[in-house]
Amino acid sequence: MLSVVGIGPGAQDLLTERARARISSADVIMGNERYIELIKDTIPGSAEVIIGRMGTEVDRAKKAVELGKHKNKNVVVVSGGDAGIYGMAGLIIEVMGDSDSGIASKLDREIDMEIVPGITAASASAALLGAPLSNDFAVVSLSDLLVPWSEIEKKLEGLAKMDITIVIYNPKSKTRTAQLEKAYELLMRFRNANTVVGIVRNAEREGCEVVITTLKDLPGYYHRIDMSTTIIIGCSGTRKLGARMVTRRGYERKYDYERGDVNEEDEGIAVSPAPAAGCGYVDAGNRVWEKSKAIVRDIVSKYQGSLSLSDLEKRVAGRVVFANADPSFLDLLVFKHHPVETGIRCIKNGKMIITDIEMVKAGINKRYSKKVQCFVNAPETIEIAKREKLTRTAAGIRLAKEKRLIHGNIVIIGNSPSACQEVCALVEKGGASEEQKPALVVATPVGFVNAAEMKEKVLSMGNIPCIVIRGPRGGTPSAVAIINEIIEIAHR
Ligand code: SAH
């Protein structure tokens, strides 16, 4: 009886029951030193242990087949992980086929052979990282000892062009280092540099290390990558959520749930742009989204306007230019009293965001949506509007004040000049007690009536941090762009 047994990544409790049973009843056990060491406690004292070296696999496979012909001898060949994944199982079947002029079935009858599956490095590493293999993935070995590099490179290139997670086995050895560097160059050519990458060394073994990084930062970890390392290159659906790496399965398209997520338009850590429907192929030349971001970065860096912007302000300004596809917003944006830093602090401290209209609320990054409130449609708002002869949006701000939700929070006016006026009035009336002072005001109301005037008023509102788009232009997209950039910076 010949059993080809996958012993899993290393941890004793990840050895399957069947694998343990085969090993503990073995008369002869074959494997390389490392694997034998990992299961030494399970090997019976009576078993003959045959240790093989790298490069002697064919001889070992032949010997195993030969010994396995003895009906009353339990011969066990062990492979790390799963014996059928870059392991001994395939070779043993080939050797069996060979020894019988290619007719494996006859030999099958002669020798009782079974393959016992094990937990492969991809599963073990994925579990340590989170769930990066929740969607389609491909596995590639970078070892060119048996396969010519040109063939490996061709497969890698095909996969790099596809929007699919790639698991890399055999990334690097002491003598084989160039392959990983070449693979990196190839991936960088076709994938977003911010793609999430997971690196797991010695999964489920002593010396286990787990790293989540991005594709562009992968070279910084080369020195920690060796033959006991598995690398998982995410795809556009892969995210880093907290300390975990996860690839979306698609539930988010069908169901509404809290994702701790970034908006589709966000510059999330992982994302290349979602491929066009039915395309499933991210071509470097077609990366409209990335190109657009690069153009915006270029525009902002070359901006020669009268105001000098800090790096953080440039990011926010760039986001407004991006959202509107209009560089002239750089001349209209005003940042007063370190508003970006203040906004970041507010977000980090979980402060509320009050918006003038529902559309602004709807556009705010989903990861912060629980903290956003808009009162324009509240029943009390309508009462206030009637009683005080205010617009509904202004009454919404008044209600927020009555609920004591203005003080210390972020107020975003993306649409309504009258809501803007209400904010200014509150601040003026707040006076010495400062009990109605917002921490930050983002004012981008739009229109020819009163919008420009109200925004100037915001700018003259004492020392309250504010971000304003001067003149009649602005609107919801600009307001949302500003706050979403701040939220993203705060979360990084
Ligand atoms: N049959 C094995 C794979 C053998 S190829 C399996 O199914 O897991 C050897 C490669 O597997 C290594 O170079 C490494 O990339 C990966 N590997 C094996 N064990 C690993 C472990 N414990 N941690 C991380 N990677 C591992």
Short mmCIF file of C-alpha atoms and ligand atoms in Angstrom, two decimals:
data_model
loop_
_atom_site.label_atom_id
_atom_site.label_comp_id
_atom_site.label_asym_id
_atom_site.label_seq_id
_atom_site.Cartn_x
_atom_site.Cartn_y
_atom_site.Cartn_z
CA MET A 1 0.00 0.00 0.00
CA LEU A 2 1.40 3.36 -1.00
CA SER A 3 0.04 6.57 0.53
CA VAL A 4 1.14 9.96 -0.71
CA VAL A 5 0.32 12.21 2.18
CA GLY A 6 0.11 15.98 2.40
CA ILE A 7 1.07 17.00 5.91
CA GLY A 8 -0.15 20.60 5.81
CA PRO A 9 1.96 23.66 6.48
CA GLY A 10 3.54 22.46 9.71
CA ALA A 11 1.31 22.87 12.76
CA GLN A 12 0.46 19.48 14.25
CA ASP A 13 -3.22 20.29 14.56
CA LEU A 14 -3.41 21.07 10.86
CA LEU A 15 -2.40 17.52 10.00
CA THR A 16 -5.63 15.82 8.91
CA GLU A 17 -6.87 12.78 10.78
CA ARG A 18 -6.37 10.65 7.71
CA ALA A 19 -2.81 11.86 7.26
CA ARG A 20 -2.07 11.15 10.91
CA ALA A 21 -3.57 7.65 10.63
CA ARG A 22 -1.43 6.84 7.57
CA ILE A 23 1.75 8.15 9.13
CA SER A 24 1.21 6.39 12.43
CA SER A 25 0.69 3.03 10.72
CA ALA A 26 3.60 3.42 8.29
CA ASP A 27 6.20 0.68 7.88
CA VAL A 28 8.30 2.86 5.60
CA ILE A 29 8.15 6.65 5.53
CA MET A 30 9.82 8.81 2.90
CA GLY A 31 10.20 12.55 2.66
CA ASN A 32 12.71 15.33 2.83
CA GLU A 33 14.31 16.22 6.11
CA ARG A 34 12.17 19.23 6.87
CA TYR A 35 8.87 17.37 6.48
CA ILE A 36 10.07 14.34 8.43
CA GLU A 37 11.10 16.69 11.23
CA LEU A 38 7.65 18.28 11.25
CA ILE A 39 5.90 14.94 11.83
CA LYS A 40 8.51 13.14 13.89
CA ASP A 41 6.17 12.76 16.86
CA THR A 42 3.64 10.88 14.76
CA ILE A 43 6.08 8.48 13.08
CA PRO A 44 6.06 5.08 14.81
CA GLY A 45 9.39 3.98 16.29
CA SER A 46 9.26 0.81 14.19
CA ALA A 47 9.04 2.65 10.85
CA GLU A 48 11.95 2.80 8.46
CA VAL A 49 12.57 6.45 7.67
CA ILE A 50 14.06 7.30 4.28
CA ILE A 51 15.17 10.89 4.02
CA GLY A 52 15.45 12.31 0.54
CA ARG A 53 17.34 15.33 -0.64
CA MET A 54 16.18 18.03 -3.02
CA GLY A 55 16.82 16.92 -6.56
CA THR A 56 16.42 13.21 -5.82
CA GLU A 57 12.64 13.19 -6.11
CA VAL A 58 12.50 10.91 -9.16
CA ASP A 59 14.58 8.22 -7.50
CA ARG A 60 12.50 8.53 -4.37
CA ALA A 61 9.27 8.25 -6.34
CA LYS A 62 10.56 5.11 -8.14
CA LYS A 63 11.62 3.59 -4.87
CA ALA A 64 8.26 4.38 -3.28
CA VAL A 65 6.41 2.73 -6.15
CA GLU A 66 8.66 -0.30 -5.92
CA LEU A 67 8.17 -0.66 -2.16
CA GLY A 68 4.46 0.03 -2.48
CA LYS A 69 4.01 -3.13 -4.49
CA HIS A 70 4.38 -5.13 -1.28
CA LYS A 71 0.81 -5.67 -0.22
CA ASN A 72 1.61 -6.00 3.45
CA LYS A 73 3.84 -2.97 3.71
CA ASN A 74 2.48 0.52 4.40
CA VAL A 75 4.68 2.90 2.49
CA VAL A 76 4.04 6.59 3.13
CA VAL A 77 5.54 9.42 1.08
CA VAL A 78 5.08 12.79 2.73
CA SER A 79 4.94 16.20 1.06
CA GLY A 80 4.51 19.56 2.74
CA GLY A 81 1.10 21.19 2.36
CA ASP A 82 -0.86 19.23 -0.22
CA ALA A 83 1.03 16.41 -1.92
CA GLY A 84 -0.70 17.17 -5.20
CA ILE A 85 0.31 20.84 -5.29
CA TYR A 86 3.94 21.13 -6.37
CA GLY A 87 4.39 17.93 -4.36
CA MET A 88 5.22 14.27 -4.88
CA ALA A 89 1.78 12.99 -5.93
CA GLY A 90 2.07 13.96 -9.60
CA LEU A 91 5.53 12.53 -9.97
CA ILE A 92 4.54 9.23 -8.36
CA ILE A 93 1.65 8.84 -10.78
CA GLU A 94 3.96 9.62 -13.68
CA VAL A 95 6.52 7.12 -12.46
CA MET A 96 3.82 4.49 -12.10
CA GLY A 97 2.65 5.22 -15.63
CA ASP A 98 6.18 5.01 -16.96
CA SER A 99 6.99 1.75 -15.28
CA ASP A 100 4.09 0.16 -17.07
CA SER A 101 4.59 1.58 -20.57
CA GLY A 102 2.31 4.42 -19.82
CA ILE A 103 -0.62 2.25 -18.79
CA ALA A 104 -1.11 3.42 -15.27
CA SER A 105 -4.33 1.54 -14.74
CA LYS A 106 -2.65 -1.85 -14.86
CA LEU A 107 -0.14 -0.83 -12.26
CA ASP A 108 -2.92 0.70 -10.26
CA ARG A 109 -4.33 -2.74 -9.90
CA GLU A 110 -0.92 -4.04 -8.92
CA ILE A 111 -0.29 -1.42 -6.32
CA ASP A 112 -2.73 0.09 -3.97
CA MET A 113 -2.02 3.81 -4.12
CA GLU A 114 -3.89 6.69 -2.55
CA ILE A 115 -3.33 10.40 -2.22
CA VAL A 116 -4.22 12.06 1.06
CA PRO A 117 -4.86 15.79 0.62
CA GLY A 118 -3.40 18.37 2.97
CA ILE A 119 -3.76 22.06 3.72
CA THR A 120 -1.71 23.85 1.10
CA ALA A 121 0.42 26.94 1.72
CA ALA A 122 -2.12 29.12 -0.11
CA SER A 123 -4.93 28.24 2.33
CA ALA A 124 -2.71 28.42 5.38
CA SER A 125 -1.24 31.77 4.34
CA ALA A 126 -4.62 33.16 3.28
CA ALA A 127 -6.13 32.33 6.65
CA LEU A 128 -3.32 34.13 8.43
CA LEU A 129 -3.79 37.19 6.23
CA GLY A 130 -7.59 37.24 6.36
CA ALA A 131 -9.52 36.04 3.33
CA PRO A 132 -7.64 37.17 0.21
CA LEU A 133 -8.75 34.13 -1.80
CA SER A 134 -12.48 34.73 -1.41
CA ASN A 135 -12.80 35.18 -5.14
CA ASP A 136 -11.09 33.68 -8.20
CA PHE A 137 -7.36 33.18 -7.87
CA ALA A 138 -4.46 31.59 -9.67
CA VAL A 139 -1.31 29.94 -8.33
CA VAL A 140 2.11 30.32 -9.90
CA SER A 141 5.46 28.91 -8.86
CA LEU A 142 8.45 31.10 -9.63
CA SER A 143 10.82 28.14 -9.51
CA ASP A 144 12.46 27.67 -12.88
CA LEU A 145 14.36 24.54 -11.86
CA LEU A 146 11.88 22.38 -13.76
CA VAL A 147 10.01 24.90 -15.90
CA PRO A 148 11.76 27.40 -18.22
CA TRP A 149 11.51 30.98 -17.02
CA SER A 150 10.03 32.13 -20.35
CA GLU A 151 7.03 29.89 -19.70
CA ILE A 152 6.57 31.16 -16.16
CA GLU A 153 6.89 34.74 -17.36
CA LYS A 154 4.25 34.22 -20.03
CA LYS A 155 1.77 32.86 -17.49
CA LEU A 156 2.55 35.66 -15.07
CA GLU A 157 2.04 38.29 -17.73
CA GLY A 158 -1.33 36.82 -18.66
CA LEU A 159 -2.39 36.81 -15.03
CA ALA A 160 -1.01 40.29 -14.37
CA LYS A 161 -3.24 41.59 -17.15
CA MET A 162 -6.24 39.85 -15.65
CA ASP A 163 -7.97 41.21 -12.61
CA ILE A 164 -7.34 38.11 -10.52
CA THR A 165 -5.59 37.36 -7.25
CA ILE A 166 -2.26 35.61 -7.74
CA VAL A 167 -0.66 33.29 -5.21
CA ILE A 168 3.08 32.97 -5.67
CA TYR A 169 4.83 29.80 -4.48
CA ASN A 170 8.60 29.33 -4.51
CA PRO A 171 9.24 33.09 -4.77
CA LYS A 172 12.93 33.07 -3.94
CA SER A 173 15.72 30.85 -2.70
CA LYS A 174 19.26 31.61 -1.58
CA THR A 175 20.55 31.31 -5.13
CA ARG A 176 17.39 32.16 -7.09
CA THR A 177 16.60 35.81 -6.45
CA ALA A 178 16.13 37.41 -9.88
CA GLN A 179 12.78 35.73 -10.57
CA LEU A 180 10.96 37.64 -7.87
CA GLU A 181 12.41 40.92 -9.12
CA LYS A 182 11.33 40.14 -12.68
CA ALA A 183 7.88 39.13 -11.48
CA TYR A 184 7.62 42.41 -9.58
CA GLU A 185 8.52 44.47 -12.65
CA LEU A 186 5.94 42.64 -14.68
CA LEU A 187 3.21 43.10 -12.10
CA MET A 188 4.00 46.78 -11.74
CA ARG A 189 3.55 47.18 -15.48
CA PHE A 190 0.00 45.91 -15.45
CA ARG A 191 -1.32 46.29 -11.93
CA ASN A 192 -2.13 49.26 -9.76
CA ALA A 193 0.89 50.05 -7.57
CA ASN A 194 -1.45 50.22 -4.57
CA THR A 195 -2.69 46.66 -5.00
CA VAL A 196 -2.75 44.96 -1.61
CA VAL A 197 -0.09 42.29 -1.22
CA GLY A 198 0.18 39.72 1.56
CA ILE A 199 3.44 38.01 2.49
CA VAL A 200 3.48 34.98 4.78
CA ARG A 201 6.69 33.33 5.84
CA ASN A 202 6.67 30.04 7.73
CA ALA A 203 2.88 29.84 7.88
CA GLU A 204 1.82 27.70 10.81
CA ARG A 205 5.42 26.95 11.69
CA GLU A 206 7.99 28.34 14.04
CA GLY A 207 9.09 31.80 12.92
CA CYS A 208 5.75 32.67 11.32
CA GLU A 209 5.65 36.21 9.88
CA VAL A 210 2.68 37.91 8.27
CA VAL A 211 2.89 41.20 6.38
CA ILE A 212 0.25 43.16 4.49
CA THR A 213 1.67 45.77 2.18
CA THR A 214 1.18 47.17 -1.31
CA LEU A 215 2.66 46.08 -4.59
CA LYS A 216 4.84 49.16 -4.85
CA ASP A 217 6.33 48.47 -1.42
CA LEU A 218 7.01 44.79 -2.05
CA PRO A 219 10.76 45.27 -2.78
CA GLY A 220 11.19 46.59 0.75
CA TYR A 221 10.39 43.06 1.97
CA TYR A 222 12.65 41.09 -0.39
CA HIS A 223 15.11 40.41 2.40
CA ARG A 224 12.39 38.65 4.39
CA ILE A 225 11.19 36.48 1.52
CA ASP A 226 12.59 32.97 1.14
CA MET A 227 11.60 29.45 0.10
CA SER A 228 9.24 29.18 3.06
CA THR A 229 7.30 32.23 1.94
CA THR A 230 4.05 32.56 0.04
CA ILE A 231 3.09 35.88 -1.55
CA ILE A 232 -0.49 36.79 -2.38
CA ILE A 233 -0.97 39.60 -4.90
CA GLY A 234 -4.52 40.93 -4.55
CA CYS A 235 -6.77 42.17 -7.32
CA SER A 236 -9.02 45.22 -7.65
CA GLY A 237 -11.49 43.70 -5.20
CA THR A 238 -8.84 43.19 -2.53
CA ARG A 239 -8.78 45.50 0.45
CA LYS A 240 -6.91 45.88 3.68
CA LEU A 241 -9.53 46.16 6.39
CA GLY A 242 -7.97 46.77 9.77
CA ALA A 243 -5.17 44.24 10.05
CA ARG A 244 -6.72 41.87 7.52
CA MET A 245 -6.54 41.36 3.79
CA VAL A 246 -9.79 40.45 2.09
CA THR A 247 -10.95 40.03 -1.48
CA ARG A 248 -14.57 40.83 -2.11
CA ARG A 249 -16.69 37.96 -3.25
CA GLY A 250 -19.36 40.25 -4.68
CA TYR A 251 -21.82 40.30 -1.75
CA GLU A 252 -21.54 44.06 -1.64
CA ARG A 253 -23.18 44.24 -5.07
CA LYS A 254 -26.21 42.28 -3.93
CA TYR A 255 -26.63 43.16 -0.29
CA ASP A 256 -26.42 46.27 1.77
CA TYR A 257 -24.17 45.88 4.78
CA GLU A 258 -21.57 47.76 6.74
CA ARG A 259 -18.36 47.27 4.86
CA GLY A 260 -15.92 49.55 6.63
CA ASP A 261 -15.26 50.43 3.11
CA VAL A 262 -14.24 53.04 0.63
CA ASN A 263 -16.48 54.56 -2.00
CA GLU A 264 -16.15 53.31 -5.53
CA GLU A 265 -14.55 56.57 -6.51
CA ASP A 266 -12.12 56.45 -3.62
CA GLU A 267 -8.46 56.01 -3.89
CA GLY A 268 -8.66 52.92 -1.71
CA ILE A 269 -5.39 51.29 -0.84
CA ALA A 270 -5.95 48.33 -3.07
CA VAL A 271 -7.68 49.34 -6.10
CA SER A 272 -6.99 49.32 -9.67
CA PRO A 273 -10.19 50.57 -11.29
CA ALA A 274 -12.99 48.07 -11.43
CA PRO A 275 -12.86 46.55 -14.88
CA ALA A 276 -15.58 47.53 -17.30
CA ALA A 277 -18.59 45.23 -17.27
CA GLY A 278 -17.94 42.07 -19.21
CA CYS A 279 -14.33 42.99 -19.63
CA GLY A 280 -12.60 41.49 -16.60
CA TYR A 281 -9.31 42.70 -17.99
CA VAL A 282 -7.32 45.61 -16.70
CA ASP A 283 -5.16 46.88 -19.48
CA ALA A 284 -2.45 49.38 -18.60
CA GLY A 285 -3.45 51.64 -21.46
CA ASN A 286 -7.04 51.73 -20.33
CA ARG A 287 -6.50 52.81 -16.79
CA VAL A 288 -8.59 55.91 -17.16
CA TRP A 289 -8.96 56.27 -13.44
CA GLU A 290 -5.28 56.07 -12.71
CA LYS A 291 -4.35 58.31 -15.57
CA SER A 292 -6.87 60.83 -14.40
CA LYS A 293 -5.38 60.82 -10.91
CA ALA A 294 -1.90 61.25 -12.34
CA ILE A 295 -3.06 64.20 -14.46
CA VAL A 296 -4.61 65.82 -11.40
CA ARG A 297 -1.45 65.33 -9.35
CA ASP A 298 0.51 66.96 -12.12
CA ILE A 299 -1.91 69.90 -12.39
CA VAL A 300 -1.85 70.50 -8.64
CA SER A 301 1.93 70.25 -8.37
CA LYS A 302 2.40 72.78 -11.15
CA TYR A 303 -0.21 75.17 -9.79
CA GLN A 304 1.22 78.65 -9.51
CA GLY A 305 -1.70 80.38 -7.81
CA SER A 306 -1.40 83.20 -5.36
CA LEU A 307 -1.93 80.98 -2.31
CA SER A 308 0.55 78.36 -1.38
CA LEU A 309 -1.10 75.15 -0.30
CA SER A 310 0.23 72.67 2.24
CA ASP A 311 0.66 69.06 1.08
CA LEU A 312 -2.58 68.04 2.78
CA GLU A 313 -4.43 70.95 1.21
CA LYS A 314 -3.04 69.99 -2.18
CA ARG A 315 -4.53 66.53 -1.77
CA VAL A 316 -7.93 67.94 -0.96
CA ALA A 317 -7.70 70.49 -3.77
CA GLY A 318 -6.67 67.72 -6.17
CA ARG A 319 -9.73 65.75 -5.18
CA VAL A 320 -11.98 68.69 -6.06
CA VAL A 321 -10.24 69.11 -9.41
CA PHE A 322 -10.64 65.35 -9.98
CA ALA A 323 -14.33 65.33 -9.06
CA ASN A 324 -15.11 68.22 -11.40
CA ALA A 325 -12.46 67.52 -14.06
CA ASP A 326 -11.74 71.21 -13.81
CA PRO A 327 -8.39 72.73 -12.75
CA SER A 328 -9.91 76.20 -12.39
CA PHE A 329 -11.22 75.16 -8.97
CA LEU A 330 -7.67 75.66 -7.73
CA ASP A 331 -8.20 79.40 -8.08
CA LEU A 332 -11.46 79.29 -6.12
CA LEU A 333 -10.55 77.07 -3.19
CA VAL A 334 -9.71 78.75 0.10
CA PHE A 335 -8.34 76.92 3.14
CA LYS A 336 -8.42 78.91 6.36
CA HIS A 337 -7.08 78.09 9.83
CA HIS A 338 -5.66 74.62 9.06
CA PRO A 339 -8.98 73.08 8.14
CA VAL A 340 -7.61 69.80 6.78
CA GLU A 341 -5.70 68.99 9.95
CA THR A 342 -8.78 69.93 11.98
CA GLY A 343 -10.98 67.74 9.79
CA ILE A 344 -8.62 64.79 10.15
CA ARG A 345 -8.64 65.22 13.91
CA CYS A 346 -12.45 65.37 13.96
CA ILE A 347 -12.74 62.19 11.89
CA LYS A 348 -10.21 60.38 14.06
CA ASN A 349 -12.17 61.43 17.13
CA GLY A 350 -15.45 60.23 15.61
CA LYS A 351 -17.06 63.68 15.45
CA MET A 352 -20.41 64.12 13.70
CA ILE A 353 -20.86 65.54 10.23
CA ILE A 354 -23.97 67.66 9.64
CA THR A 355 -24.94 68.24 6.01
CA ASP A 356 -27.41 70.68 4.47
CA ILE A 357 -28.98 68.22 2.01
CA GLU A 358 -29.43 64.46 1.70
CA MET A 359 -27.41 64.31 -1.49
CA VAL A 360 -24.27 65.45 0.31
CA LYS A 361 -24.93 62.92 3.05
CA ALA A 362 -25.37 60.15 0.47
CA GLY A 363 -22.03 60.94 -1.16
CA ILE A 364 -19.95 60.68 1.98
CA ASN A 365 -17.62 57.72 2.32
CA LYS A 366 -19.54 54.71 3.59
CA ARG A 367 -17.00 53.98 6.25
CA TYR A 368 -18.10 57.16 8.02
CA SER A 369 -21.79 57.20 7.12
CA LYS A 370 -22.97 56.30 10.63
CA LYS A 371 -21.67 59.64 11.81
CA VAL A 372 -23.41 61.78 9.21
CA GLN A 373 -26.73 63.49 9.83
CA CYS A 374 -28.97 65.66 7.72
CA PHE A 375 -32.12 67.19 9.16
CA VAL A 376 -33.64 68.69 6.04
CA ASN A 377 -36.48 66.16 6.03
CA ALA A 378 -37.07 65.89 9.77
CA PRO A 379 -40.67 66.72 10.81
CA GLU A 380 -39.42 69.30 13.30
CA THR A 381 -37.48 71.00 10.51
CA ILE A 382 -40.67 71.68 8.60
CA GLU A 383 -42.22 73.18 11.75
CA ILE A 384 -39.19 75.39 12.29
CA ALA A 385 -39.19 76.47 8.63
CA LYS A 386 -42.85 77.54 8.84
CA ARG A 387 -42.54 79.21 12.20
CA GLU A 388 -39.30 81.06 11.58
CA LYS A 389 -39.85 81.68 7.87
CA LEU A 390 -36.67 79.90 6.95
CA THR A 391 -35.83 77.66 4.03
CA ARG A 392 -35.95 73.97 4.85
CA THR A 393 -32.19 73.62 4.61
CA ALA A 394 -31.64 76.58 6.95
CA ALA A 395 -34.23 75.15 9.35
CA GLY A 396 -32.36 71.82 9.22
CA ILE A 397 -29.24 73.57 10.47
CA ARG A 398 -31.30 75.34 13.15
CA LEU A 399 -32.64 71.98 14.32
CA ALA A 400 -29.11 70.57 14.44
CA LYS A 401 -28.24 73.53 16.66
CA GLU A 402 -31.22 72.87 18.92
CA LYS A 403 -30.07 69.28 19.20
CA ARG A 404 -26.61 70.64 20.14
CA LEU A 405 -25.02 68.91 17.19
CA ILE A 406 -23.13 71.83 15.72
CA HIS A 407 -20.60 72.46 18.45
CA GLY A 408 -17.27 70.70 17.86
CA ASN A 409 -18.55 68.90 14.78
CA ILE A 410 -18.10 69.27 11.02
CA VAL A 411 -20.74 71.21 9.09
CA ILE A 412 -20.90 70.71 5.34
CA ILE A 413 -22.97 73.00 3.18
CA GLY A 414 -22.80 71.67 -0.34
CA ASN A 415 -25.86 73.22 -1.83
CA SER A 416 -27.81 75.82 0.03
CA PRO A 417 -26.73 79.47 0.53
CA SER A 418 -29.44 79.94 3.15
CA ALA A 419 -28.08 77.04 5.19
CA CYS A 420 -24.71 78.73 4.91
CA GLN A 421 -26.24 81.93 6.22
CA GLU A 422 -27.72 80.03 9.15
CA VAL A 423 -24.31 78.61 10.05
CA CYS A 424 -22.80 82.12 10.02
CA ALA A 425 -25.64 83.45 12.15
CA LEU A 426 -25.16 80.68 14.70
CA VAL A 427 -21.49 81.37 14.94
CA GLU A 428 -22.06 85.09 15.34
CA LYS A 429 -24.75 84.54 17.95
CA GLY A 430 -22.70 81.86 19.67
CA GLY A 431 -20.40 84.70 20.67
CA ALA A 432 -18.38 84.49 23.81
CA SER A 433 -19.87 81.24 25.09
CA GLU A 434 -18.81 79.61 21.84
CA GLU A 435 -21.38 76.94 22.48
CA GLN A 436 -22.38 76.69 18.85
CA LYS A 437 -18.99 76.78 17.29
CA PRO A 438 -18.44 74.11 14.64
CA ALA A 439 -14.98 72.57 14.48
CA LEU A 440 -14.88 72.85 10.70
CA VAL A 441 -17.11 74.33 8.02
CA VAL A 442 -16.97 73.13 4.41
CA ALA A 443 -18.95 75.57 2.29
CA THR A 444 -19.47 74.96 -1.41
CA PRO A 445 -23.05 76.10 -2.07
CA VAL A 446 -23.77 76.76 -5.67
CA GLY A 447 -25.82 79.28 -7.61
CA PHE A 448 -26.19 82.85 -8.74
CA VAL A 449 -28.29 84.01 -5.83
CA ASN A 450 -26.45 84.60 -2.61
CA ALA A 451 -24.05 81.66 -2.86
CA ALA A 452 -20.90 83.75 -3.41
CA GLU A 453 -21.92 86.25 -0.74
CA MET A 454 -22.63 83.60 1.88
CA LYS A 455 -19.32 81.91 1.25
CA GLU A 456 -17.48 85.21 1.74
CA LYS A 457 -19.35 85.48 5.02
CA VAL A 458 -18.09 82.07 6.07
CA LEU A 459 -14.56 83.21 5.28
CA SER A 460 -14.96 86.19 7.57
CA MET A 461 -16.30 84.10 10.44
CA GLY A 462 -13.58 84.70 13.01
CA ASN A 463 -11.13 81.89 13.51
CA ILE A 464 -13.26 78.92 12.53
CA PRO A 465 -11.40 76.50 10.26
CA CYS A 466 -13.10 76.40 6.89
CA ILE A 467 -12.76 75.23 3.31
CA VAL A 468 -14.66 77.34 0.81
CA ILE A 469 -15.10 77.46 -2.95
CA ARG A 470 -15.40 81.13 -3.78
CA GLY A 471 -17.91 82.51 -6.27
CA PRO A 472 -21.12 80.95 -7.57
CA ARG A 473 -19.59 77.56 -8.40
CA GLY A 474 -19.29 74.48 -6.18
CA GLY A 475 -22.06 72.08 -5.31
CA THR A 476 -22.43 68.58 -3.91
CA PRO A 477 -19.61 66.89 -5.87
CA SER A 478 -17.10 69.39 -4.53
CA ALA A 479 -18.36 69.15 -0.95
CA VAL A 480 -18.24 65.36 -1.08
CA ALA A 481 -14.80 65.36 -2.69
CA ILE A 482 -13.42 67.54 0.11
CA ILE A 483 -14.78 65.54 3.01
CA ASN A 484 -14.04 62.16 1.45
CA GLU A 485 -10.41 63.07 0.92
CA ILE A 486 -10.20 64.15 4.56
CA ILE A 487 -11.83 60.90 5.70
CA GLU A 488 -9.39 58.89 3.63
CA ILE A 489 -6.36 60.73 4.92
CA ALA A 490 -7.66 60.23 8.46
CA HIS A 491 -8.02 56.50 7.91
CA ARG A 492 -4.56 55.95 6.52
N1 SAH B 1 3.04 21.15 -1.57
C1 SAH B 1 3.26 22.41 -0.95
C2 SAH B 1 3.96 23.41 -1.85
C3 SAH B 1 5.35 23.00 -2.20
S1 SAH B 1 6.19 24.22 -3.15
C4 SAH B 1 1.91 22.99 -0.48
O1 SAH B 1 0.88 22.52 -0.90
O2 SAH B 1 1.93 23.92 0.32
C5 SAH B 1 7.05 25.04 -1.85
C6 SAH B 1 6.53 26.46 -1.66
O3 SAH B 1 5.31 26.42 -0.94
C7 SAH B 1 7.41 27.35 -0.83
O4 SAH B 1 8.46 27.92 -1.60
C8 SAH B 1 6.45 28.39 -0.36
O5 SAH B 1 6.19 29.31 -1.39
C9 SAH B 1 5.20 27.57 -0.13
N2 SAH B 1 5.12 27.11 1.28
C10 SAH B 1 5.16 25.85 1.71
N3 SAH B 1 5.00 25.81 3.04
C11 SAH B 1 4.86 27.08 3.46
C12 SAH B 1 4.66 27.69 4.74
N4 SAH B 1 4.56 26.96 5.86
N5 SAH B 1 4.55 29.03 4.80
C13 SAH B 1 4.61 29.78 3.68
N6 SAH B 1 4.79 29.25 2.46
C14 SAH B 1 4.92 27.92 2.34
#
